[in-house]
Structures are given as structure tokens and as C-alpha cells.
GROMACS .gro file of C-alpha atoms in nm:
model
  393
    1UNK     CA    1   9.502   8.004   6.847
    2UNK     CA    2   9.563   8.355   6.921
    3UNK     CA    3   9.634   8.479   6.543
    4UNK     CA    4   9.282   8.289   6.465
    5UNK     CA    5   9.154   8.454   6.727
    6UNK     CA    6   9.234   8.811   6.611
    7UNK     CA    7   9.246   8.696   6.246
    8UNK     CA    8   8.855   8.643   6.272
    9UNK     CA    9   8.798   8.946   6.474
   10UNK     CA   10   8.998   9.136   6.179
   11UNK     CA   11   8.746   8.964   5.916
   12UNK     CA   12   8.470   9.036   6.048
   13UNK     CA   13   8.517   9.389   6.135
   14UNK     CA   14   8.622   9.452   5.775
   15UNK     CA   15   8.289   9.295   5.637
   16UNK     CA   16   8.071   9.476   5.910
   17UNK     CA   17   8.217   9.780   5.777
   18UNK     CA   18   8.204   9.722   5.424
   19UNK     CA   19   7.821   9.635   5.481
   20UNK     CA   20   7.755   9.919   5.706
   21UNK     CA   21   7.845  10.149   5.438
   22UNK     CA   22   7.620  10.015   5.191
   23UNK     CA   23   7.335  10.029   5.468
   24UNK     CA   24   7.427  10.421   5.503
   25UNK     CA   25   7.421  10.456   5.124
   26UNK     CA   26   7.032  10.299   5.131
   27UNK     CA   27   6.907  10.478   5.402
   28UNK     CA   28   7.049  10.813   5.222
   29UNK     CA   29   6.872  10.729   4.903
   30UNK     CA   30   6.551  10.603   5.130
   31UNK     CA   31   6.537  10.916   5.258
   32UNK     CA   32   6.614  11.093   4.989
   33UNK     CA   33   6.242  10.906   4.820
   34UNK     CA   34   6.045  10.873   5.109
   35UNK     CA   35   5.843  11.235   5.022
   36UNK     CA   36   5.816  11.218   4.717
   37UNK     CA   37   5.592  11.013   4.499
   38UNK     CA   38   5.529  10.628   4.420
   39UNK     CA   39   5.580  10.712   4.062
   40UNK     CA   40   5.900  10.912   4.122
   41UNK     CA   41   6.016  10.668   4.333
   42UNK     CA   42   5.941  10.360   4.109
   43UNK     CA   43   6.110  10.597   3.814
   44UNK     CA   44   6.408  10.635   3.939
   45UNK     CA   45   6.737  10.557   3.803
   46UNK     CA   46   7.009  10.413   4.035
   47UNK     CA   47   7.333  10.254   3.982
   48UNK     CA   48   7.304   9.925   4.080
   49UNK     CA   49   6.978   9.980   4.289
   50UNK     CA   50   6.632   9.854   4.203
   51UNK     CA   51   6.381  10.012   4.345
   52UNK     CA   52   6.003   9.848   4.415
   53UNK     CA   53   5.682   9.913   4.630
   54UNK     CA   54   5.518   9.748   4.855
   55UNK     CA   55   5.114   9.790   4.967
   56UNK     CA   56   5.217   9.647   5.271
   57UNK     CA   57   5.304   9.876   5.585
   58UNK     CA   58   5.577   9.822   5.847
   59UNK     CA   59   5.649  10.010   6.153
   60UNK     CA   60   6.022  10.063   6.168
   61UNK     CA   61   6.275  10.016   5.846
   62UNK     CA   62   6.498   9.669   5.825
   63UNK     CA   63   6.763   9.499   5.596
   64UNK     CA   64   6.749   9.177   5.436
   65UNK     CA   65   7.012   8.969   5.254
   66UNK     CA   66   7.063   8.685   5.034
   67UNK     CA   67   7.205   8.384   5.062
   68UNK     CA   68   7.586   8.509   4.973
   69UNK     CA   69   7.529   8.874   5.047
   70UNK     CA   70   7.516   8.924   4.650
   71UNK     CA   71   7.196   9.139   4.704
   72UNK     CA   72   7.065   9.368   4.997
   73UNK     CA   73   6.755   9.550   5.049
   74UNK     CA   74   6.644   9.764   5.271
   75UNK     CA   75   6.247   9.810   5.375
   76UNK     CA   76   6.168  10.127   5.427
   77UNK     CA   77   5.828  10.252   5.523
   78UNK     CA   78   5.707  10.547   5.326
   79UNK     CA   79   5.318  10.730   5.361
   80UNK     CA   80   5.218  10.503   5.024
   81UNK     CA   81   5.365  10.167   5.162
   82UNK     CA   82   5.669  10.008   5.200
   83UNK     CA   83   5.992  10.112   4.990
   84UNK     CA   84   6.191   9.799   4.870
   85UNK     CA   85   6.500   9.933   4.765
   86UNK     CA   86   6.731   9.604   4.605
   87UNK     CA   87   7.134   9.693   4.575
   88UNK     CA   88   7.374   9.453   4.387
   89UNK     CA   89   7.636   9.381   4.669
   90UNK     CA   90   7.770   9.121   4.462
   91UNK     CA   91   8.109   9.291   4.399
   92UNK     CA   92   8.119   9.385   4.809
   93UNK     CA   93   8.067   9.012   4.882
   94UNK     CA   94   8.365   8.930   4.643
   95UNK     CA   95   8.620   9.174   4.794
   96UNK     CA   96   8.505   8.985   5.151
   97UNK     CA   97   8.525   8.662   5.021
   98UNK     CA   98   8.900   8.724   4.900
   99UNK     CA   99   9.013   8.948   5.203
  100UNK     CA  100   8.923   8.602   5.377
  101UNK     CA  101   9.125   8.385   5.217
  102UNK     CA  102   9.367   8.644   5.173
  103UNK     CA  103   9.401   8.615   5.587
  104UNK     CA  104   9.389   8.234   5.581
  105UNK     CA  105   9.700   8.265   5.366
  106UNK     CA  106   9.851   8.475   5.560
  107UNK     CA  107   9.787   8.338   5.884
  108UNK     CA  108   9.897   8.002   5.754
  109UNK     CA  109  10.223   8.169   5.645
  110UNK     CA  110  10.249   8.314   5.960
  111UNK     CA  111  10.180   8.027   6.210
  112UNK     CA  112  10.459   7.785   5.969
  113UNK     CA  113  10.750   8.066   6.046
  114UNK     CA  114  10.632   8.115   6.389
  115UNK     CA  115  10.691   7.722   6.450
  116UNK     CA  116  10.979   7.763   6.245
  117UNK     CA  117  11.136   7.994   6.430
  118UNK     CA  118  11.053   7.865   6.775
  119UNK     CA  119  11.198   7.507   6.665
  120UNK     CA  120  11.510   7.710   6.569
  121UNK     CA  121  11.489   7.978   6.903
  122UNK     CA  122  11.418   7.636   7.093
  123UNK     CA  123  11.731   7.447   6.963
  124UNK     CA  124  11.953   7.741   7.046
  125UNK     CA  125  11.852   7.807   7.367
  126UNK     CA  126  11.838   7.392   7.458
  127UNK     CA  127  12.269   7.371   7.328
  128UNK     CA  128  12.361   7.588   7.692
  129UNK     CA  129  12.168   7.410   7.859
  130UNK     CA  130  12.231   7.077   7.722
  131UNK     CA  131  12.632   7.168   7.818
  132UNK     CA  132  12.541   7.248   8.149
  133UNK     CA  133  12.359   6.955   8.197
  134UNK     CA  134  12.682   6.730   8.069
  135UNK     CA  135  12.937   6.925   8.302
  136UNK     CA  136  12.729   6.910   8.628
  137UNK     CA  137  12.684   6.534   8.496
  138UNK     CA  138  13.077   6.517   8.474
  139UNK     CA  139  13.156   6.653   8.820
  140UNK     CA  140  13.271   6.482   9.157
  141UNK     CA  141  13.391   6.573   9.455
  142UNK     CA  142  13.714   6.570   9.344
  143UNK     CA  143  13.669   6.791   9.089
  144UNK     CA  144  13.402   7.079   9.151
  145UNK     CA  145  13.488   7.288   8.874
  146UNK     CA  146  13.236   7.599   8.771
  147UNK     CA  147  13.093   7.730   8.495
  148UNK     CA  148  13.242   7.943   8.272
  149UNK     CA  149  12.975   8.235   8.246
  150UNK     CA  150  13.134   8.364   7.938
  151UNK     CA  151  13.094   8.047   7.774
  152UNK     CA  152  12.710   8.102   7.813
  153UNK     CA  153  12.453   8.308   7.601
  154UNK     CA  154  12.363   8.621   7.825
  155UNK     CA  155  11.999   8.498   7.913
  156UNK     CA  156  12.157   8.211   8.114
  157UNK     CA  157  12.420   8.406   8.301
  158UNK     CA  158  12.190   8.384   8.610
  159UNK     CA  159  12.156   8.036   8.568
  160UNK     CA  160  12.541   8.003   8.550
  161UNK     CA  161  12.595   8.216   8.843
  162UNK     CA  162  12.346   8.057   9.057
  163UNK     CA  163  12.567   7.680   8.976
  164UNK     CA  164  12.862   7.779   9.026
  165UNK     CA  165  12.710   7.938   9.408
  166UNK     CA  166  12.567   7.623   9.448
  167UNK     CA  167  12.866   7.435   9.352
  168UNK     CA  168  13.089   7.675   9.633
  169UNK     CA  169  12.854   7.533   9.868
  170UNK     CA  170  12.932   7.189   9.784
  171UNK     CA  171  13.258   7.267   9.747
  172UNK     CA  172  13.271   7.422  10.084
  173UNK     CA  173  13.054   7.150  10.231
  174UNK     CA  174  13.272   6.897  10.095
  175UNK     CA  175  13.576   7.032  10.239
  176UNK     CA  176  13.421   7.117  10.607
  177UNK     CA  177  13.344   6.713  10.627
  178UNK     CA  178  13.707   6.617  10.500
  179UNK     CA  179  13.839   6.847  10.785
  180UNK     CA  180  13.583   6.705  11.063
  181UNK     CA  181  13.677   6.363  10.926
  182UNK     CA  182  14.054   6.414  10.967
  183UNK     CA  183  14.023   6.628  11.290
  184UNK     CA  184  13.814   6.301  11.450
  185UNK     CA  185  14.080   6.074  11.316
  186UNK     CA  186  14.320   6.260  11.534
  187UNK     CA  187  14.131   6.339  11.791
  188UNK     CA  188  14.071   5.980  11.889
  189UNK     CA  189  14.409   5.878  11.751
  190UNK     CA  190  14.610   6.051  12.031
  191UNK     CA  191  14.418   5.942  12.343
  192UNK     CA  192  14.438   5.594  12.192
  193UNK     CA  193  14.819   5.624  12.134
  194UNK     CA  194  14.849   5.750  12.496
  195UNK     CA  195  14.629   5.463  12.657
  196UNK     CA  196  14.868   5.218  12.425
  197UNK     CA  197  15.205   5.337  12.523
  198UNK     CA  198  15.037   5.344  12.935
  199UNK     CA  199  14.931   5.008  12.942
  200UNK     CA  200  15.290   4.889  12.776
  201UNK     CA  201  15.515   5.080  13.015
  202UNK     CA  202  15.272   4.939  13.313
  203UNK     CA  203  15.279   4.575  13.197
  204UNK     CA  204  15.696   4.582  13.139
  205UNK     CA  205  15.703   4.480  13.538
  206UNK     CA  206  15.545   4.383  13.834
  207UNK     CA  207  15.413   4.727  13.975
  208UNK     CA  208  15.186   4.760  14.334
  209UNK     CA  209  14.840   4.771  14.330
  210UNK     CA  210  14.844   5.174  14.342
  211UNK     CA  211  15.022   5.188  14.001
  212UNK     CA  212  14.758   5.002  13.818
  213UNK     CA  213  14.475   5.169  13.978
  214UNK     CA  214  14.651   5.470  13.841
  215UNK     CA  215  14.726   5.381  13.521
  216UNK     CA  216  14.301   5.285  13.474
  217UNK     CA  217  14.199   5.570  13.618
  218UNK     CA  218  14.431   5.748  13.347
  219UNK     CA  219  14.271   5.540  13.064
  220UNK     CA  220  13.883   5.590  13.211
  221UNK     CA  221  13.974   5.960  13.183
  222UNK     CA  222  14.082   5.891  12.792
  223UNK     CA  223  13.802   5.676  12.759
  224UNK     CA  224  13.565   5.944  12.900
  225UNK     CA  225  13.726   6.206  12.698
  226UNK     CA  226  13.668   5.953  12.349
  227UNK     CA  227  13.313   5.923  12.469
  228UNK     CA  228  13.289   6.319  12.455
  229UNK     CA  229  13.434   6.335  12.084
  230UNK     CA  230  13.216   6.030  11.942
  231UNK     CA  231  12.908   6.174  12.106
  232UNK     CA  232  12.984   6.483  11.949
  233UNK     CA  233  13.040   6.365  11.598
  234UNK     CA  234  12.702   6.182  11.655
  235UNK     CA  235  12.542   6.507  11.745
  236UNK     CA  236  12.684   6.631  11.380
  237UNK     CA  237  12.518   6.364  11.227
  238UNK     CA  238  12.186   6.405  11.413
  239UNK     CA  239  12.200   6.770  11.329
  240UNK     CA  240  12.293   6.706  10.931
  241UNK     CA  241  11.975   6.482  10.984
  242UNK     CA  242  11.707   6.780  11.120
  243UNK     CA  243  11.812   6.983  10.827
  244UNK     CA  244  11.580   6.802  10.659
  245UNK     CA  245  11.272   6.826  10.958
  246UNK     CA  246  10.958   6.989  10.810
  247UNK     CA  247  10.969   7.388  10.944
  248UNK     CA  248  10.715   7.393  11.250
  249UNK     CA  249  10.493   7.686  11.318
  250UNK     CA  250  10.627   7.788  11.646
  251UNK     CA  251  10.563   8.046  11.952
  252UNK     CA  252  10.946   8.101  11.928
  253UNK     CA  253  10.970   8.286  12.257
  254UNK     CA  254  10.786   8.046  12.505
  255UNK     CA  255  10.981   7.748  12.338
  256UNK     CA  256  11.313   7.926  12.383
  257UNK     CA  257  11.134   7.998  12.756
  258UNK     CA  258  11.118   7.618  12.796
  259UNK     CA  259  11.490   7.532  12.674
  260UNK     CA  260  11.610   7.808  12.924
  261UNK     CA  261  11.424   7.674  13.196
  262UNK     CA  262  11.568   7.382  13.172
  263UNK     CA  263  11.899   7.491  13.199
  264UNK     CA  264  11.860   7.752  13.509
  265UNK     CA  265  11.880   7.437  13.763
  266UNK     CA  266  12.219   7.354  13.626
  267UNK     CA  267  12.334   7.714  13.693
  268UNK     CA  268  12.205   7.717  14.003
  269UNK     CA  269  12.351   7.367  14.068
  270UNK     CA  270  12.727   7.518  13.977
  271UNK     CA  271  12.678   7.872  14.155
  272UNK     CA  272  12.560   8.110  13.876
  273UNK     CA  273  12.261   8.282  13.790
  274UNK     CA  274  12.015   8.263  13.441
  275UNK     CA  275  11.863   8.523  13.385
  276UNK     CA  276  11.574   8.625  13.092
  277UNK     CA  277  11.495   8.939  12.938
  278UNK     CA  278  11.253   8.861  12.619
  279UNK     CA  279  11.067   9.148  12.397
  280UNK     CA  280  10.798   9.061  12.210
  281UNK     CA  281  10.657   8.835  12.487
  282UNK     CA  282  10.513   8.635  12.196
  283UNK     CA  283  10.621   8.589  11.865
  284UNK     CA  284  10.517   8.268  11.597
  285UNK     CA  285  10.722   8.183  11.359
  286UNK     CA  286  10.786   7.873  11.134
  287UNK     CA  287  11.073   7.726  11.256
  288UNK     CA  288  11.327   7.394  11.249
  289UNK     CA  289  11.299   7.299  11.620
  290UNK     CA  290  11.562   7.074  11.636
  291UNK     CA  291  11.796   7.255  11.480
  292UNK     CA  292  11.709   7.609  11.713
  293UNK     CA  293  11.726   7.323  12.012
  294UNK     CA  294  12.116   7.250  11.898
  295UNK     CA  295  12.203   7.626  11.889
  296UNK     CA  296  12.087   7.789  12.185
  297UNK     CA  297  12.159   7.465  12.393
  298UNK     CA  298  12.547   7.548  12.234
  299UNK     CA  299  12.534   7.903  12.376
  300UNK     CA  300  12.404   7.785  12.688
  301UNK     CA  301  12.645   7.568  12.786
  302UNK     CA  302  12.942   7.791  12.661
  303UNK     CA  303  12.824   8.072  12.865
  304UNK     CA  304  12.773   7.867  13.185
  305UNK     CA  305  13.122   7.659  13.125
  306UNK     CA  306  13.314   7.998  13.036
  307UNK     CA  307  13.151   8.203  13.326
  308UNK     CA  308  13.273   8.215  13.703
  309UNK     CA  309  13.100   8.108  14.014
  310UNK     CA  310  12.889   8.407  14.130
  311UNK     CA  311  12.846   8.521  13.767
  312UNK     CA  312  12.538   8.575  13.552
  313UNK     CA  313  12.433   8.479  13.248
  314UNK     CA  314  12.131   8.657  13.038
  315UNK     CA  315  11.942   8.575  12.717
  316UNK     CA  316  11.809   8.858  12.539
  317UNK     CA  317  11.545   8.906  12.258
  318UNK     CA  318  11.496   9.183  12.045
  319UNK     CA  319  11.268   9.239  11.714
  320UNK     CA  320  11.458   9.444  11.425
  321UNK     CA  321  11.233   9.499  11.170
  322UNK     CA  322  11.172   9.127  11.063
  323UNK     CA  323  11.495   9.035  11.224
  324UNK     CA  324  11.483   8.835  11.551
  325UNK     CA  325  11.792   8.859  11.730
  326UNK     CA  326  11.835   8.619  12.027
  327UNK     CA  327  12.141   8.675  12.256
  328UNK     CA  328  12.332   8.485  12.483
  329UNK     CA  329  12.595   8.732  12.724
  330UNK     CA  330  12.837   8.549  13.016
  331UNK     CA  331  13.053   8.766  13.168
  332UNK     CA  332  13.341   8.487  13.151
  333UNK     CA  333  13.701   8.567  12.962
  334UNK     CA  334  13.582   8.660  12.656
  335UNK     CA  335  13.752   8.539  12.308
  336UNK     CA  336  14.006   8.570  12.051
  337UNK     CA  337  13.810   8.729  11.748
  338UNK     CA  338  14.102   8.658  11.551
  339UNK     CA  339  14.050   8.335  11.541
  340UNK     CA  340  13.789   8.107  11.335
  341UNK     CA  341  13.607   7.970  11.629
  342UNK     CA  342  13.399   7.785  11.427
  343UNK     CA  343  13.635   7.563  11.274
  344UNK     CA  344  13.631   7.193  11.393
  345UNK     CA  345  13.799   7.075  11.664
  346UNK     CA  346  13.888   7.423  11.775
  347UNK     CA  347  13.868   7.465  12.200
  348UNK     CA  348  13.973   7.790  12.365
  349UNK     CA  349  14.005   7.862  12.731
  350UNK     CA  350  14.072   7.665  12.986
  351UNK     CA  351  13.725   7.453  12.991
  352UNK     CA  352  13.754   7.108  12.825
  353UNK     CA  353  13.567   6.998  12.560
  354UNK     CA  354  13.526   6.854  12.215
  355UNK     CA  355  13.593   7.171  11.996
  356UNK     CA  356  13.223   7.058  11.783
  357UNK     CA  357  12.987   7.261  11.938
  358UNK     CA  358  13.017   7.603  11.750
  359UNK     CA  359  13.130   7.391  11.456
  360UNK     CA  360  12.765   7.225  11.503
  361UNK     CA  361  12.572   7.560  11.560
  362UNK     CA  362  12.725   7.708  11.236
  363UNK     CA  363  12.582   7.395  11.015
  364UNK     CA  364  12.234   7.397  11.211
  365UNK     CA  365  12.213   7.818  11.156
  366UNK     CA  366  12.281   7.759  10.771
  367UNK     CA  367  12.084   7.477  10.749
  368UNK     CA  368  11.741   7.769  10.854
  369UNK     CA  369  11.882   8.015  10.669
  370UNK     CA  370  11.999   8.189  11.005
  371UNK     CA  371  12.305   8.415  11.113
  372UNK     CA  372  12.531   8.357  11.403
  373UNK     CA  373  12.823   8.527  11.573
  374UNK     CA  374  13.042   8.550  11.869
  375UNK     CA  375  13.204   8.880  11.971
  376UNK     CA  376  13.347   9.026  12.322
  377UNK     CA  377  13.113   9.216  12.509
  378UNK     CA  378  13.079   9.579  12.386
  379UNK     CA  379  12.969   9.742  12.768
  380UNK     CA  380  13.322   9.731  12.946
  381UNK     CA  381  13.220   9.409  13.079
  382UNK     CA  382  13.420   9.069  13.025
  383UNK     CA  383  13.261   8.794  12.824
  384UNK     CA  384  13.166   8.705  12.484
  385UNK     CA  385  12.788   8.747  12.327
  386UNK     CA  386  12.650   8.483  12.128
  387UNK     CA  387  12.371   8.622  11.898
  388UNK     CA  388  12.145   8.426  11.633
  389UNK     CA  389  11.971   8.660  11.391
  390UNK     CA  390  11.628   8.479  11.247
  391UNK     CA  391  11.432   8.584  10.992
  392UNK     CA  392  11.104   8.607  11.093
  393UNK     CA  393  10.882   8.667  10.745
   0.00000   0.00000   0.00000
């Protein structure tokens, strides 16, 4: 459509021109008449130009044209009537005619390699991804292999690079839930196994009353303890779930205002202090609430578990540029940053606990595109600060 497009502006520029320098070459000899004569004028010899009067008068000069532009004349007023001055354009309407279907020619040349070569530019470029198609087609989760970028034109190196990513994350992803599924596996194998080999050794003999009270109150604690891990794992599956809650535009400092409301009672309840300190006092954002809920509830309880009676515990905003950074600082015993605290099943100190809840955080900061961490306090104090860096345009 294009070529056609600027074919026929190309056409009819070239006859415009062609014709305007015939109109130039009348109005020269028009001029050239005008004071002199009739009978000079009518006696005249021109190549290719016929020359006439008119008795009629006209106020301004004009050009006429036949049929197939074999003839023009120009009109030209003189002081003894109108100058009709008739010029064979036969040969300039020829030349047109054959520039035209000299384009058409051309153009239809043009537009049949054009296809051509598309078809063939199209077939090479479909081959890649026609192979990448069949390999991510052929993979499993037993074997996440990636793409050989090498093995790729250059224009779909991106693409290549951006599978093989995607297939880390899978990979990664796929691994993460093999580990949580083992870790639960033992987790709830060992308190089983201990409840097992309790209830045999009790039921070998007659025991008093005391001993069996004991031995139940040893497998309500196990049971208790079970209840813990399972309710965990379901929290894992309600958080995999949220990743997929519709982002909700949210005054992200009054909500996390409301969560740590909630949670100064508690402190209060075990002898410790909560404490707020939030810059900008207002801030909307669109946000995953369920999945912000899961972190900072994490942090919360961490901080109050890990931190002594008579101890405080402070959450912190700050805006870095379009950085939101929320922190969470206890002033308990700190942690190991050598260690992956992160990793299922994982517990450090001496607080109980499942070992999910960082694990938990992690997936639920990934899942908004969010960055967490746990470090020791930097001011001389002890304790660890939890920080979650959102992105906030």
C-alpha cells in the first residue's frame, strides 16, 4: 500500500512537471505576442504551436486540455481579443503514459520480491523459534535443561536468555518445594517416631496413674508441636495462593499502622514495648495485601519471640528515592549471618518454632517483586533488623 502510495505521488509529480513546463513555454511565447499585432501574431511560425484569435475578451489568462492531454492551449487576453495559442503535447502525454506503466512494472516487481523475501526472512526467523518451542515442549521437572544461546541466531539471544532465567526460577522453585516436602516429612516423622516408641515402652507393664498422665502429656506436647508444623505448611500454601491476589491500591502506612496495632497488646501482654516511627505519614501504593500481611506479621513475631522482657521493639519507615524500606529492630540475640536463614525448616535460638516463617516471607517478598533481609544491628546494640525494601513506582 505504501509503494502505491508513493508510486502515485512519484507519477503525478513527474506529469505536473512535465506540463508545467509546457505552460511556462506558452506564457513566454504569449507574452512574447501580446504587443504586437493580430496579423503578426496570426503569422507566426511556431514549432508545434498554432496560433488563433479570438473577438472575445477574458479577464485573466487560463489553460485548457483535451481529452488525453494530446493538445493544450492557453487563452491569453491581448488589447485585440483573446490569444488562442494550441501546442501539440501529444509526444509529452506519451512519455507520461509510459513513465506510468513503467512504475506499475516496477512496483509489481517490487511488491513480488518484497513478499518473496519476507516469506523467506519469515521462514528463517520462525526455525529458532519453532526449536524453542519443541525443547520447552520437551522439558519436565526432572529435566530443566536451558537453552543453548549459541545455538540461536543473534536477534533471539534475548529471548534465549530471558528462558533459560525463567527456567532457573523453575528450577529453583522446583527444588525449594522438594526440600520443604522432605523437611515436613521429617519434621513430622520424628515426633511421630517418639510418640510410637512412648506409648510402647508405657504399655509393656502395668505403670501408676502418674506414669500415664505423663506419658500424654508428653504426646499432647508432640501433638501440639505437629499442629505448629502442619499449620505452617498450610500457611505456605495460603501464601503460594495470594501470589496470585489482584495488587490493591493501598495507603501502605496506615495499613501497616493497623497490623502493628494489633500486635502492641501482645507485647504488652508478655512485658515488652512496640514502638512506631513512620516517615511519610502517608504513602499509596498498589500493593498484594495478603502477602505484605504474611511478612511483617513474620518480623513481628520474631522480634517479640527473640526479644527479652523489658525490651523494645520498633518499626521504622523510610522513603529512598522510590524505595520504601520498612524495618523491624528487637534488641534480642541477634543472628548467625553465616547461615541461610531462609532455608526451610531452619530455627535458631532458643525460641521454638516451625523453622517456615522466614522461609514463607522470602516466597511472599518474591512473589511482589520485593527485597528482604536480616542482619545484626549496626548501632552497638544487640538484635537483628528485619527490613523489606518495596518498590513504590
Amino acid at each position: 500500500m505504501l509503494i502505491a502510495i508513493f508510486s502515485g505521488i512519484l507519477y503525478h509529480y513527474i506529469e505536473i512537471s512535465i506540463f508545467e513546463n509546457v505552460a511556462i513555454s506558452l506564457n513566454r511565447i504569449a507574452k512574447d505576442l501580446e504587443p504586437r499585432s493580430k496579423l503578426y501574431a496570426l503569422q507566426s511560425k511556431i514549432p508545434d504551436v498554432k496560433i488563433s484569435v479570438d473577438e472575445t475578451k477574458i479577464q485573466k489568462p487560463y489553460f485548457s486540455y483535451n481529452k488525453d492531454k494530446s493538445s493544450t492551449q492557453l487563452h491569453y487576453p491581448t488589447s485585440y481579443g483573446t490569444l488562442i495559442i494550441d501546442k501539440n503535447t501529444k509526444e509529452y502525454s506519451q512519455i507520461t503514459a509510459q513513465i506510468l506503466s513503467n512504475i506499475i512494472f516496477i512496483n509489481a516487481t517490487a511488491i513480488f520480491l518484497i513478499l518473496f523475501y519476507a516469506l523467506f526472512l519469515s521462514r528463517i526467523l520462525v526455525l529458532p523459534v519453532r526449536a524453542l518451542a519443541l525443547k520447552l515442549s520437551k522439558l519436565n521437572e526432572h529435566s530443566l535443561k536451558g537453552v543453548e544461546s549459541t545455538q540461536v541466531p543473534s536477534e533471539f539471544e534475548p529471548l534465549a536468555k530471558s528462558i533459560n532465567r525463567l527456567i532457573e526460577r523453575i528450577e529453583a522453585y522446583a527444588l525449594s518445594q522438594k526440600e520443604l516436602f522432605i523437611g515436613a516429612a521429617h519434621e513430622l516423622k520424628t515426633p511421630l517416631a517418639v510418640m510410637k516408641t512412648k506409648n510402647e515402652v508405657t504399655l509393656l507393664k502395668d505403670r501408676p496413674k502418674e506414669q500415664y498422665c505423663g506419658a500424654l502429656e508428653q504426646n499432647i506436647k508432640s501433638i501440639d508441636q505437629m499442629n505448629k508444623m502442619v499449620s505452617a505448611i498450610l500457611q505456605i500454601g495460603r501464601g503460594e495462593a495470594a501470589q496470585f491476589e489482584k495488587p490493591v491500591n493501598t495507603d501502605i502506612i496506615a495499613f501497616l499502622g493497623e497490623i502493628c496495632e494489633s500486635f502492641k497488646a501482645l507485647a504488652k501482654k508478655e512485658g515488652k514495648s512496640l514502638s512506631t516511627s513512620f516517615s511519610p505519614k502517608s504513602r499509596k501504593i498498589s500493593i498484594q495485601t495478603t502477602l505484605f500481611t504474611h511478612i511483617m506479621q513474620n518480623f513481628l513475631q520474631n522480634a517479640l519471640k527473640f526479644s527479652p522482657e523489658g525490651s523494645e521493639v520498633k518499626v521504622e519507615t523510610k522513603l529512598l528515592d522510590n524505595i520504601l524500606e520498612i524495618s523491624v529492630s528487637d534488641e534480642g540475640c541477634g543472628i548467625d549471618e553465616d547461615k541461610d536463614i531462609f532455608a526451610p525448616f531452619k530455627r535458631y535460638g532458643k525460641a521454638g518454632g516451625s523453622g517456615l516463617g522466614l522461609f514463607v516471607a522470602k516466597n511472599a517478598a518474591n512473589a511482589m517483586g520485593a527485597q528482604i533481609s536480616v542482619l545484626n544491628r549496626d548501632d552497638g546494640k544487640s538484635g537483628a533488623v528485619a527490613r523489606l525494601l518495596l518498590k513504590i513506582s
